[in-house]
């Protein structure tokens, strides 16, 4: 091989991956900025978690407990599950990648839904697998569409429940039907990043399915309602075989000490969790009502965000710019096949009022109210 051309080359499949693009976080020129693009909680984390994080500053030289024992035990106690079946990680993204790496393999297929969370495709491709997209109905995952995509090479089904960026969910009865109808050797990964926000009697994150079956995993995160996205902390509840597999390949200290300390403290503060839930219960319906009244279509959401529908991509981009000029940062979701939509995170009361007012002005500017 000629010297000029010889250099390390990543596997070709790596270049099929479109890097994850986070929501924008700057609004140049705006005096006050409200970041409503990453589904972060406007309440921030529990004060106890902040305190635990600060206290950790005196122990930075020590390796953390690689098994995150204190955190797994606190999670087990809180959720009534076996700590031995919990694996923690650097955000739930870490867990999703570990599952793909352990179960997909070259040529293996991973299924996710049409507007599903974009990390699944990245994790499948990174693992050498083939991403398979299942259609949705009404921007909602559909059990039969997913089952129709299952074949002899299917290794994993990733289902965000509820899903980001649509905010829709499958009732637990449907999830159960999905689990029961998948071949026994296909892993069903239920990504329940927003579980704490959901207030529907027919919803469950599916922890009870994990206890009952060999092929279901639930992933959870501290990034959303717990307000700890910055320290990267997630976990999964999984069958013993799955825990064993991903424990073999994870970074030995993939859950850092500050995250363990802050996570344990956050779990202890049920009052703060209640406040964050109540805030969303107040403002999600308020925003839904105010924005719908302007003639802007919304997908009904059970999460801490809303999907706004505009009349095509150009109008969505115009709305995005209009709001950005006022310091209101929303999330463009063209990469999710929704170029005519914007995703809005429920913010502080102040931010929510400003968004409603800005959209009102935008609609006025755009002419007569739309159907
Ligand atoms: C935010 C989010 C996550 C959480 O990712 P972390 O790595 O835990 O921060 C996982 N899944 C979905 C669908 C999300 O929206």
mmCIF file of C-alpha atoms and ligand atoms in Angstrom:
data_model
loop_
_atom_site.group_PDB
_atom_site.id
_atom_site.type_symbol
_atom_site.label_atom_id
_atom_site.label_comp_id
_atom_site.label_asym_id
_atom_site.label_seq_id
_atom_site.Cartn_x
_atom_site.Cartn_y
_atom_site.Cartn_z
ATOM 1 C CA UNK A 1 0.000 0.000 0.000
ATOM 2 C CA UNK A 2 1.368 3.412 -0.843
ATOM 3 C CA UNK A 3 2.593 5.428 2.104
ATOM 4 C CA UNK A 4 0.485 8.452 1.258
ATOM 5 C CA UNK A 5 -2.777 6.513 1.430
ATOM 6 C CA UNK A 6 -2.069 4.317 4.428
ATOM 7 C CA UNK A 7 -3.861 5.586 7.479
ATOM 8 C CA UNK A 8 -6.221 4.136 10.010
ATOM 9 C CA UNK A 9 -9.710 3.964 8.592
ATOM 10 C CA UNK A 10 -12.859 3.614 10.646
ATOM 11 C CA UNK A 11 -15.248 0.883 9.550
ATOM 12 C CA UNK A 12 -17.299 2.078 6.566
ATOM 13 C CA UNK A 13 -20.539 1.706 8.559
ATOM 14 C CA UNK A 14 -19.342 4.475 10.873
ATOM 15 C CA UNK A 15 -19.769 6.941 8.022
ATOM 16 C CA UNK A 16 -23.421 5.970 7.644
ATOM 17 C CA UNK A 17 -23.971 7.633 11.012
ATOM 18 C CA UNK A 18 -25.263 11.190 11.055
ATOM 19 C CA UNK A 19 -23.852 12.605 14.281
ATOM 20 C CA UNK A 20 -26.448 13.486 16.918
ATOM 21 C CA UNK A 21 -27.256 17.182 16.661
ATOM 22 C CA UNK A 22 -28.271 18.703 19.990
ATOM 23 C CA UNK A 23 -30.801 21.517 20.099
ATOM 24 C CA UNK A 24 -29.388 25.001 19.739
ATOM 25 C CA UNK A 25 -28.559 26.780 22.970
ATOM 26 C CA UNK A 26 -27.711 30.325 21.857
ATOM 27 C CA UNK A 27 -29.943 33.188 20.731
ATOM 28 C CA UNK A 28 -27.537 35.845 19.477
ATOM 29 C CA UNK A 29 -28.659 39.372 20.270
ATOM 30 C CA UNK A 30 -31.512 38.466 22.621
ATOM 31 C CA UNK A 31 -31.280 40.028 26.097
ATOM 32 C CA UNK A 32 -32.923 37.174 27.986
ATOM 33 C CA UNK A 33 -32.531 33.614 26.851
ATOM 34 C CA UNK A 34 -34.916 30.756 27.546
ATOM 35 C CA UNK A 35 -33.607 27.396 26.398
ATOM 36 C CA UNK A 36 -36.673 25.319 25.600
ATOM 37 C CA UNK A 37 -34.908 22.977 23.204
ATOM 38 C CA UNK A 38 -33.575 20.107 25.300
ATOM 39 C CA UNK A 39 -36.454 19.016 27.583
ATOM 40 C CA UNK A 40 -34.521 20.181 30.635
ATOM 41 C CA UNK A 41 -36.505 20.905 33.773
ATOM 42 C CA UNK A 42 -37.025 24.591 34.581
ATOM 43 C CA UNK A 43 -36.847 23.728 38.298
ATOM 44 C CA UNK A 44 -33.294 22.418 38.182
ATOM 45 C CA UNK A 45 -32.195 19.527 40.384
ATOM 46 C CA UNK A 46 -33.032 18.938 44.025
ATOM 47 C CA UNK A 47 -31.059 21.218 46.385
ATOM 48 C CA UNK A 48 -29.936 17.994 48.079
ATOM 49 C CA UNK A 49 -28.417 16.783 44.819
ATOM 50 C CA UNK A 50 -26.581 20.100 44.411
ATOM 51 C CA UNK A 51 -25.247 19.787 47.955
ATOM 52 C CA UNK A 52 -24.083 16.189 47.390
ATOM 53 C CA UNK A 53 -22.357 17.303 44.191
ATOM 54 C CA UNK A 54 -20.560 20.139 46.001
ATOM 55 C CA UNK A 55 -19.491 17.839 48.817
ATOM 56 C CA UNK A 56 -18.038 15.462 46.246
ATOM 57 C CA UNK A 57 -15.470 18.112 45.327
ATOM 58 C CA UNK A 58 -13.425 16.988 48.343
ATOM 59 C CA UNK A 59 -13.146 13.424 46.993
ATOM 60 C CA UNK A 60 -12.212 13.988 43.372
ATOM 61 C CA UNK A 61 -9.013 11.966 43.587
ATOM 62 C CA UNK A 62 -10.824 8.706 44.359
ATOM 63 C CA UNK A 63 -12.146 6.248 41.824
ATOM 64 C CA UNK A 64 -15.872 5.764 42.232
ATOM 65 C CA UNK A 65 -17.491 2.448 43.163
ATOM 66 C CA UNK A 66 -17.536 0.825 39.731
ATOM 67 C CA UNK A 67 -20.687 -1.073 40.627
ATOM 68 C CA UNK A 68 -22.532 2.102 41.759
ATOM 69 C CA UNK A 69 -23.852 0.036 44.658
ATOM 70 C CA UNK A 70 -25.326 2.878 46.718
ATOM 71 C CA UNK A 71 -27.229 4.194 43.741
ATOM 72 C CA UNK A 72 -28.514 0.781 42.638
ATOM 73 C CA UNK A 73 -29.724 0.109 46.168
ATOM 74 C CA UNK A 74 -31.478 3.475 46.361
ATOM 75 C CA UNK A 75 -33.110 2.851 42.972
ATOM 76 C CA UNK A 76 -34.136 -0.652 43.995
ATOM 77 C CA UNK A 77 -35.752 0.656 47.173
ATOM 78 C CA UNK A 78 -37.535 3.483 45.386
ATOM 79 C CA UNK A 79 -38.939 1.397 42.557
ATOM 80 C CA UNK A 80 -39.388 -1.899 44.377
ATOM 81 C CA UNK A 81 -36.976 -3.751 42.109
ATOM 82 C CA UNK A 82 -33.914 -5.953 42.613
ATOM 83 C CA UNK A 83 -30.697 -3.842 42.691
ATOM 84 C CA UNK A 84 -28.800 -6.829 41.265
ATOM 85 C CA UNK A 85 -30.732 -6.332 38.024
ATOM 86 C CA UNK A 86 -29.809 -2.667 37.688
ATOM 87 C CA UNK A 87 -26.892 -1.349 35.634
ATOM 88 C CA UNK A 88 -26.008 2.351 35.774
ATOM 89 C CA UNK A 89 -24.304 4.383 33.120
ATOM 90 C CA UNK A 90 -23.207 7.710 31.713
ATOM 91 C CA UNK A 91 -26.732 8.778 30.891
ATOM 92 C CA UNK A 92 -29.192 6.343 29.415
ATOM 93 C CA UNK A 93 -27.472 6.940 26.045
ATOM 94 C CA UNK A 94 -24.584 4.911 27.426
ATOM 95 C CA UNK A 95 -26.942 2.050 28.291
ATOM 96 C CA UNK A 96 -28.583 2.154 24.839
ATOM 97 C CA UNK A 97 -25.174 1.876 23.178
ATOM 98 C CA UNK A 98 -24.121 -0.967 25.482
ATOM 99 C CA UNK A 99 -27.274 -2.921 24.673
ATOM 100 C CA UNK A 100 -26.754 -2.455 20.945
ATOM 101 C CA UNK A 101 -23.087 -3.434 21.206
ATOM 102 C CA UNK A 102 -23.873 -6.564 23.206
ATOM 103 C CA UNK A 103 -26.872 -7.823 21.229
ATOM 104 C CA UNK A 104 -26.825 -6.604 17.643
ATOM 105 C CA UNK A 105 -23.560 -7.659 16.037
ATOM 106 C CA UNK A 106 -22.683 -7.410 12.325
ATOM 107 C CA UNK A 107 -25.756 -7.718 10.128
ATOM 108 C CA UNK A 108 -28.145 -7.887 13.065
ATOM 109 C CA UNK A 109 -31.221 -5.718 12.818
ATOM 110 C CA UNK A 110 -32.479 -3.156 15.274
ATOM 111 C CA UNK A 111 -36.016 -1.827 14.936
ATOM 112 C CA UNK A 112 -37.251 1.589 16.032
ATOM 113 C CA UNK A 113 -40.229 3.681 15.024
ATOM 114 C CA UNK A 114 -40.567 6.333 12.332
ATOM 115 C CA UNK A 115 -40.163 9.363 14.589
ATOM 116 C CA UNK A 116 -38.291 7.523 17.333
ATOM 117 C CA UNK A 117 -35.451 8.991 19.389
ATOM 118 C CA UNK A 118 -32.399 9.389 17.142
ATOM 119 C CA UNK A 119 -29.867 7.711 19.413
ATOM 120 C CA UNK A 120 -31.252 4.256 18.487
ATOM 121 C CA UNK A 121 -30.152 4.505 14.886
ATOM 122 C CA UNK A 122 -26.713 5.707 15.913
ATOM 123 C CA UNK A 123 -26.304 2.867 18.422
ATOM 124 C CA UNK A 124 -27.443 0.231 15.908
ATOM 125 C CA UNK A 125 -25.088 1.453 13.177
ATOM 126 C CA UNK A 126 -22.197 1.808 15.620
ATOM 127 C CA UNK A 127 -22.733 -1.834 16.593
ATOM 128 C CA UNK A 128 -22.440 -2.903 12.951
ATOM 129 C CA UNK A 129 -26.163 -3.522 12.666
ATOM 130 C CA UNK A 130 -28.889 -2.552 10.264
ATOM 131 C CA UNK A 131 -31.479 0.041 11.318
ATOM 132 C CA UNK A 132 -35.063 -0.907 10.468
ATOM 133 C CA UNK A 133 -37.801 1.699 10.716
ATOM 134 C CA UNK A 134 -41.362 0.751 11.705
ATOM 135 C CA UNK A 135 -44.184 3.065 10.657
ATOM 136 C CA UNK A 136 -46.183 4.986 13.257
ATOM 137 C CA UNK A 137 -49.880 5.825 13.294
ATOM 138 C CA UNK A 138 -50.889 9.344 14.296
ATOM 139 C CA UNK A 139 -47.296 10.013 15.342
ATOM 140 C CA UNK A 140 -47.621 7.124 17.782
ATOM 141 C CA UNK A 141 -45.759 3.821 17.849
ATOM 142 C CA UNK A 142 -47.859 0.918 16.634
ATOM 143 C CA UNK A 143 -47.438 -2.620 17.927
ATOM 144 C CA UNK A 144 -48.491 -4.312 14.701
ATOM 145 C CA UNK A 145 -46.258 -2.132 12.525
ATOM 146 C CA UNK A 146 -43.324 -3.027 14.764
ATOM 147 C CA UNK A 147 -44.149 -6.746 14.734
ATOM 148 C CA UNK A 148 -44.434 -6.656 10.939
ATOM 149 C CA UNK A 149 -40.759 -5.631 10.753
ATOM 150 C CA UNK A 150 -39.496 -8.508 12.855
ATOM 151 C CA UNK A 151 -37.506 -11.090 10.929
ATOM 152 C CA UNK A 152 -34.846 -13.746 11.464
ATOM 153 C CA UNK A 153 -32.102 -11.133 11.888
ATOM 154 C CA UNK A 154 -33.955 -8.935 14.384
ATOM 155 C CA UNK A 155 -31.971 -8.580 17.599
ATOM 156 C CA UNK A 156 -33.433 -5.525 19.353
ATOM 157 C CA UNK A 157 -36.545 -3.389 19.294
ATOM 158 C CA UNK A 158 -36.024 0.096 20.739
ATOM 159 C CA UNK A 159 -39.221 1.771 21.847
ATOM 160 C CA UNK A 160 -39.240 5.207 23.460
ATOM 161 C CA UNK A 161 -42.301 5.189 25.671
ATOM 162 C CA UNK A 162 -43.310 7.933 25.735
ATOM 163 C CA UNK A 163 -41.489 9.036 22.625
ATOM 164 C CA UNK A 164 -39.373 12.117 22.015
ATOM 165 C CA UNK A 165 -40.028 14.283 19.962
ATOM 166 C CA UNK A 166 -43.707 13.364 19.538
ATOM 167 C CA UNK A 167 -44.722 13.142 23.219
ATOM 168 C CA UNK A 168 -47.045 10.217 22.490
ATOM 169 C CA UNK A 169 -47.102 6.852 24.270
ATOM 170 C CA UNK A 170 -48.307 3.269 24.100
ATOM 171 C CA UNK A 171 -50.506 1.997 26.934
ATOM 172 C CA UNK A 172 -48.877 -0.761 28.965
ATOM 173 C CA UNK A 173 -51.375 -3.301 27.593
ATOM 174 C CA UNK A 174 -50.002 -2.654 24.085
ATOM 175 C CA UNK A 175 -46.418 -2.846 25.308
ATOM 176 C CA UNK A 176 -47.245 -6.154 26.924
ATOM 177 C CA UNK A 177 -48.768 -7.402 23.681
ATOM 178 C CA UNK A 178 -45.600 -6.354 21.870
ATOM 179 C CA UNK A 179 -43.400 -8.185 24.381
ATOM 180 C CA UNK A 180 -45.553 -11.326 24.178
ATOM 181 C CA UNK A 181 -45.531 -11.430 20.381
ATOM 182 C CA UNK A 182 -41.834 -10.818 19.841
ATOM 183 C CA UNK A 183 -39.704 -13.924 19.327
ATOM 184 C CA UNK A 184 -38.206 -14.932 22.680
ATOM 185 C CA UNK A 185 -34.686 -14.150 21.436
ATOM 186 C CA UNK A 186 -35.438 -10.523 20.515
ATOM 187 C CA UNK A 187 -34.657 -7.924 23.167
ATOM 188 C CA UNK A 188 -37.318 -5.258 23.753
ATOM 189 C CA UNK A 189 -35.767 -2.055 25.107
ATOM 190 C CA UNK A 190 -38.303 0.317 26.640
ATOM 191 C CA UNK A 191 -36.752 3.762 26.926
ATOM 192 C CA UNK A 192 -38.776 5.493 29.617
ATOM 193 C CA UNK A 193 -36.850 8.760 29.909
ATOM 194 C CA UNK A 194 -40.052 10.718 30.584
ATOM 195 C CA UNK A 195 -41.857 8.137 32.749
ATOM 196 C CA UNK A 196 -42.012 10.410 35.806
ATOM 197 C CA UNK A 197 -43.962 13.035 33.884
ATOM 198 C CA UNK A 198 -46.646 10.711 32.559
ATOM 199 C CA UNK A 199 -49.971 10.961 34.356
ATOM 200 C CA UNK A 200 -52.129 8.339 32.657
ATOM 201 C CA UNK A 201 -53.692 5.323 34.388
ATOM 202 C CA UNK A 202 -52.897 3.060 31.419
ATOM 203 C CA UNK A 203 -49.198 3.970 31.367
ATOM 204 C CA UNK A 204 -46.305 2.172 33.022
ATOM 205 C CA UNK A 205 -42.594 2.327 32.283
ATOM 206 C CA UNK A 206 -42.676 -1.484 32.196
ATOM 207 C CA UNK A 207 -40.461 -2.359 35.176
ATOM 208 C CA UNK A 208 -42.953 -5.117 36.049
ATOM 209 C CA UNK A 209 -42.491 -6.629 32.569
ATOM 210 C CA UNK A 210 -38.767 -6.931 33.203
ATOM 211 C CA UNK A 211 -39.403 -8.910 36.359
ATOM 212 C CA UNK A 212 -41.750 -11.243 34.490
ATOM 213 C CA UNK A 213 -39.849 -11.813 31.233
ATOM 214 C CA UNK A 214 -36.387 -12.672 29.929
ATOM 215 C CA UNK A 215 -36.392 -10.301 26.959
ATOM 216 C CA UNK A 216 -37.446 -6.871 28.246
ATOM 217 C CA UNK A 217 -35.186 -4.056 29.450
ATOM 218 C CA UNK A 218 -36.313 -0.671 30.769
ATOM 219 C CA UNK A 219 -33.965 2.309 30.609
ATOM 220 C CA UNK A 220 -34.440 5.364 32.810
ATOM 221 C CA UNK A 221 -32.605 8.625 33.282
ATOM 222 C CA UNK A 222 -31.793 11.371 35.763
ATOM 223 C CA UNK A 223 -31.572 13.872 32.892
ATOM 224 C CA UNK A 224 -35.203 14.849 32.665
ATOM 225 C CA UNK A 225 -37.449 15.325 35.701
ATOM 226 C CA UNK A 226 -34.497 14.992 38.103
ATOM 227 C CA UNK A 227 -32.684 17.845 36.394
ATOM 228 C CA UNK A 228 -29.270 16.170 36.335
ATOM 229 C CA UNK A 229 -28.603 16.073 32.579
ATOM 230 C CA UNK A 230 -25.246 17.793 33.093
ATOM 231 C CA UNK A 231 -23.695 15.021 35.154
ATOM 232 C CA UNK A 232 -24.861 12.219 32.790
ATOM 233 C CA UNK A 233 -26.637 9.553 34.796
ATOM 234 C CA UNK A 234 -28.929 6.811 33.576
ATOM 235 C CA UNK A 235 -29.737 3.204 34.423
ATOM 236 C CA UNK A 236 -31.519 0.131 33.261
ATOM 237 C CA UNK A 237 -33.508 -2.617 34.896
ATOM 238 C CA UNK A 238 -32.855 -5.824 33.007
ATOM 239 C CA UNK A 239 -32.883 -9.622 33.198
ATOM 240 C CA UNK A 240 -29.755 -11.090 34.893
ATOM 241 C CA UNK A 241 -28.294 -12.287 31.551
ATOM 242 C CA UNK A 242 -28.557 -8.827 30.060
ATOM 243 C CA UNK A 243 -26.963 -7.209 33.124
ATOM 244 C CA UNK A 244 -24.151 -9.753 32.916
ATOM 245 C CA UNK A 245 -23.555 -9.009 29.234
ATOM 246 C CA UNK A 246 -23.425 -5.241 29.507
ATOM 247 C CA UNK A 247 -21.452 -5.330 32.750
ATOM 248 C CA UNK A 248 -18.724 -7.129 30.789
ATOM 249 C CA UNK A 249 -18.376 -4.413 28.163
ATOM 250 C CA UNK A 250 -19.188 -1.188 29.981
ATOM 251 C CA UNK A 251 -16.464 1.147 31.133
ATOM 252 C CA UNK A 252 -15.457 -0.115 34.575
ATOM 253 C CA UNK A 253 -16.221 3.318 36.067
ATOM 254 C CA UNK A 254 -18.908 4.446 33.636
ATOM 255 C CA UNK A 255 -20.919 6.040 36.419
ATOM 256 C CA UNK A 256 -18.847 8.786 37.975
ATOM 257 C CA UNK A 257 -18.682 9.474 41.679
ATOM 258 C CA UNK A 258 -20.353 12.874 41.551
ATOM 259 C CA UNK A 259 -23.241 11.378 39.604
ATOM 260 C CA UNK A 260 -23.661 8.544 42.105
ATOM 261 C CA UNK A 261 -23.690 10.989 45.034
ATOM 262 C CA UNK A 262 -26.071 13.442 43.362
ATOM 263 C CA UNK A 263 -28.333 10.650 42.129
ATOM 264 C CA UNK A 264 -28.719 9.107 45.588
ATOM 265 C CA UNK A 265 -29.525 12.530 47.054
ATOM 266 C CA UNK A 266 -32.011 13.305 44.264
ATOM 267 C CA UNK A 267 -33.896 10.054 44.864
ATOM 268 C CA UNK A 268 -34.242 10.985 48.503
ATOM 269 C CA UNK A 269 -35.983 14.290 47.712
ATOM 270 C CA UNK A 270 -39.518 13.222 46.845
ATOM 271 C CA UNK A 271 -40.756 16.746 47.595
ATOM 272 C CA UNK A 272 -38.698 18.188 44.767
ATOM 273 C CA UNK A 273 -39.851 15.477 42.398
ATOM 274 C CA UNK A 274 -43.444 16.315 43.313
ATOM 275 C CA UNK A 275 -42.854 19.992 42.608
ATOM 276 C CA UNK A 276 -41.388 19.285 39.197
ATOM 277 C CA UNK A 277 -44.324 17.014 38.352
ATOM 278 C CA UNK A 278 -46.858 19.580 39.585
ATOM 279 C CA UNK A 279 -45.198 22.345 37.563
ATOM 280 C CA UNK A 280 -45.620 20.272 34.418
ATOM 281 C CA UNK A 281 -49.199 19.396 35.327
ATOM 282 C CA UNK A 282 -49.965 23.108 35.493
ATOM 283 C CA UNK A 283 -48.094 24.341 32.450
ATOM 284 C CA UNK A 284 -48.449 21.542 29.915
ATOM 285 C CA UNK A 285 -52.255 21.990 29.763
ATOM 286 C CA UNK A 286 -51.852 25.766 29.879
ATOM 287 C CA UNK A 287 -49.501 25.795 26.896
ATOM 288 C CA UNK A 288 -51.661 23.250 25.079
ATOM 289 C CA UNK A 289 -54.707 25.465 25.546
ATOM 290 C CA UNK A 290 -53.026 28.765 24.664
ATOM 291 C CA UNK A 291 -51.222 27.465 21.596
ATOM 292 C CA UNK A 292 -54.192 25.500 20.242
ATOM 293 C CA UNK A 293 -56.335 28.631 20.597
ATOM 294 C CA UNK A 294 -53.992 30.340 18.116
ATOM 295 C CA UNK A 295 -54.855 27.730 15.494
ATOM 296 C CA UNK A 296 -51.495 25.978 15.791
ATOM 297 C CA UNK A 297 -51.940 22.209 15.783
ATOM 298 C CA UNK A 298 -50.357 20.266 18.632
ATOM 299 C CA UNK A 299 -49.707 16.589 19.171
ATOM 300 C CA UNK A 300 -51.205 15.683 22.572
ATOM 301 C CA UNK A 301 -48.239 15.113 24.865
ATOM 302 C CA UNK A 302 -47.797 13.236 28.130
ATOM 303 C CA UNK A 303 -44.264 14.610 28.576
ATOM 304 C CA UNK A 304 -42.648 17.923 29.464
ATOM 305 C CA UNK A 305 -42.659 19.101 25.869
ATOM 306 C CA UNK A 306 -45.055 19.732 23.013
ATOM 307 C CA UNK A 307 -44.791 19.189 19.277
ATOM 308 C CA UNK A 308 -46.096 22.208 17.359
ATOM 309 C CA UNK A 309 -47.187 21.760 13.746
ATOM 310 C CA UNK A 310 -46.850 24.549 11.207
ATOM 311 C CA UNK A 311 -47.899 24.844 7.580
ATOM 312 C CA UNK A 312 -44.764 23.348 6.118
ATOM 313 C CA UNK A 313 -41.046 23.629 6.725
ATOM 314 C CA UNK A 314 -40.635 27.267 5.677
ATOM 315 C CA UNK A 315 -43.265 28.425 8.165
ATOM 316 C CA UNK A 316 -41.754 26.294 10.945
ATOM 317 C CA UNK A 317 -38.364 27.853 10.246
ATOM 318 C CA UNK A 318 -39.895 31.332 10.215
ATOM 319 C CA UNK A 319 -41.527 30.660 13.588
ATOM 320 C CA UNK A 320 -38.237 29.322 14.926
ATOM 321 C CA UNK A 321 -36.425 32.511 13.895
ATOM 322 C CA UNK A 322 -39.230 34.730 15.195
ATOM 323 C CA UNK A 323 -39.059 33.104 18.625
ATOM 324 C CA UNK A 324 -35.274 33.066 18.603
ATOM 325 C CA UNK A 325 -35.245 36.845 18.133
ATOM 326 C CA UNK A 326 -37.077 37.017 21.451
ATOM 327 C CA UNK A 327 -34.604 34.698 23.130
ATOM 328 C CA UNK A 328 -36.952 31.716 22.992
ATOM 329 C CA UNK A 329 -35.027 28.675 21.784
ATOM 330 C CA UNK A 330 -37.115 25.784 20.466
ATOM 331 C CA UNK A 331 -36.008 22.541 18.850
ATOM 332 C CA UNK A 332 -36.160 22.038 15.101
ATOM 333 C CA UNK A 333 -37.005 18.398 14.405
ATOM 334 C CA UNK A 334 -36.368 18.052 10.677
ATOM 335 C CA UNK A 335 -33.881 15.283 11.466
ATOM 336 C CA UNK A 336 -36.838 13.313 12.867
ATOM 337 C CA UNK A 337 -38.747 13.583 9.606
ATOM 338 C CA UNK A 338 -40.810 16.461 10.997
ATOM 339 C CA UNK A 339 -39.544 19.546 9.140
ATOM 340 C CA UNK A 340 -42.889 21.318 9.600
ATOM 341 C CA UNK A 341 -42.739 20.978 13.394
ATOM 342 C CA UNK A 342 -40.971 22.544 16.343
ATOM 343 C CA UNK A 343 -40.597 20.974 19.756
ATOM 344 C CA UNK A 344 -41.200 23.179 22.781
ATOM 345 C CA UNK A 345 -40.058 22.223 26.277
ATOM 346 C CA UNK A 346 -42.276 23.329 29.166
ATOM 347 C CA UNK A 347 -40.286 26.105 30.820
ATOM 348 C CA UNK A 348 -40.676 28.463 33.737
ATOM 349 C CA UNK A 349 -43.991 30.277 34.009
ATOM 350 C CA UNK A 350 -42.277 33.351 32.600
ATOM 351 C CA UNK A 351 -40.871 31.479 29.610
ATOM 352 C CA UNK A 352 -44.190 29.782 28.882
ATOM 353 C CA UNK A 353 -46.042 33.112 28.892
ATOM 354 C CA UNK A 354 -43.435 34.634 26.601
ATOM 355 C CA UNK A 355 -43.744 31.719 24.169
ATOM 356 C CA UNK A 356 -47.521 32.007 24.062
ATOM 357 C CA UNK A 357 -47.280 35.769 23.477
ATOM 358 C CA UNK A 358 -44.627 35.379 20.794
ATOM 359 C CA UNK A 359 -46.619 32.729 18.939
ATOM 360 C CA UNK A 360 -49.655 34.982 19.083
ATOM 361 C CA UNK A 361 -47.655 37.763 17.423
ATOM 362 C CA UNK A 362 -46.217 35.337 14.902
ATOM 363 C CA UNK A 363 -49.667 34.069 13.903
ATOM 364 C CA UNK A 364 -50.903 37.675 13.527
ATOM 365 C CA UNK A 365 -47.966 38.433 11.289
ATOM 366 C CA UNK A 366 -48.546 35.321 9.203
ATOM 367 C CA UNK A 367 -52.083 36.420 8.372
ATOM 368 C CA UNK A 368 -55.513 34.895 9.060
ATOM 369 C CA UNK A 369 -55.815 32.106 11.611
ATOM 370 C CA UNK A 370 -55.158 28.722 10.112
ATOM 371 C CA UNK A 371 -57.469 25.745 10.154
HETATM 372 C C1 LIG B 1 -33.544 12.713 26.876
HETATM 373 C C2 LIG B 1 -33.781 11.332 26.451
HETATM 374 C C3 LIG B 1 -33.006 10.301 26.947
HETATM 375 C C4 LIG B 1 -32.010 10.568 28.025
HETATM 376 O O1 LIG B 1 -30.738 10.515 27.641
HETATM 377 P P1 LIG B 1 -29.608 10.640 28.733
HETATM 378 O O2 LIG B 1 -28.454 10.044 28.056
HETATM 379 O O3 LIG B 1 -30.042 9.835 29.916
HETATM 380 O O4 LIG B 1 -29.455 12.085 29.058
HETATM 381 C C5 LIG B 1 -33.242 9.006 26.524
HETATM 382 N N1 LIG B 1 -34.240 8.751 25.670
HETATM 383 C C6 LIG B 1 -35.033 9.713 25.210
HETATM 384 C C7 LIG B 1 -36.171 9.350 24.317
HETATM 385 C C8 LIG B 1 -34.817 11.040 25.571
HETATM 386 O O5 LIG B 1 -35.584 12.010 25.079
#
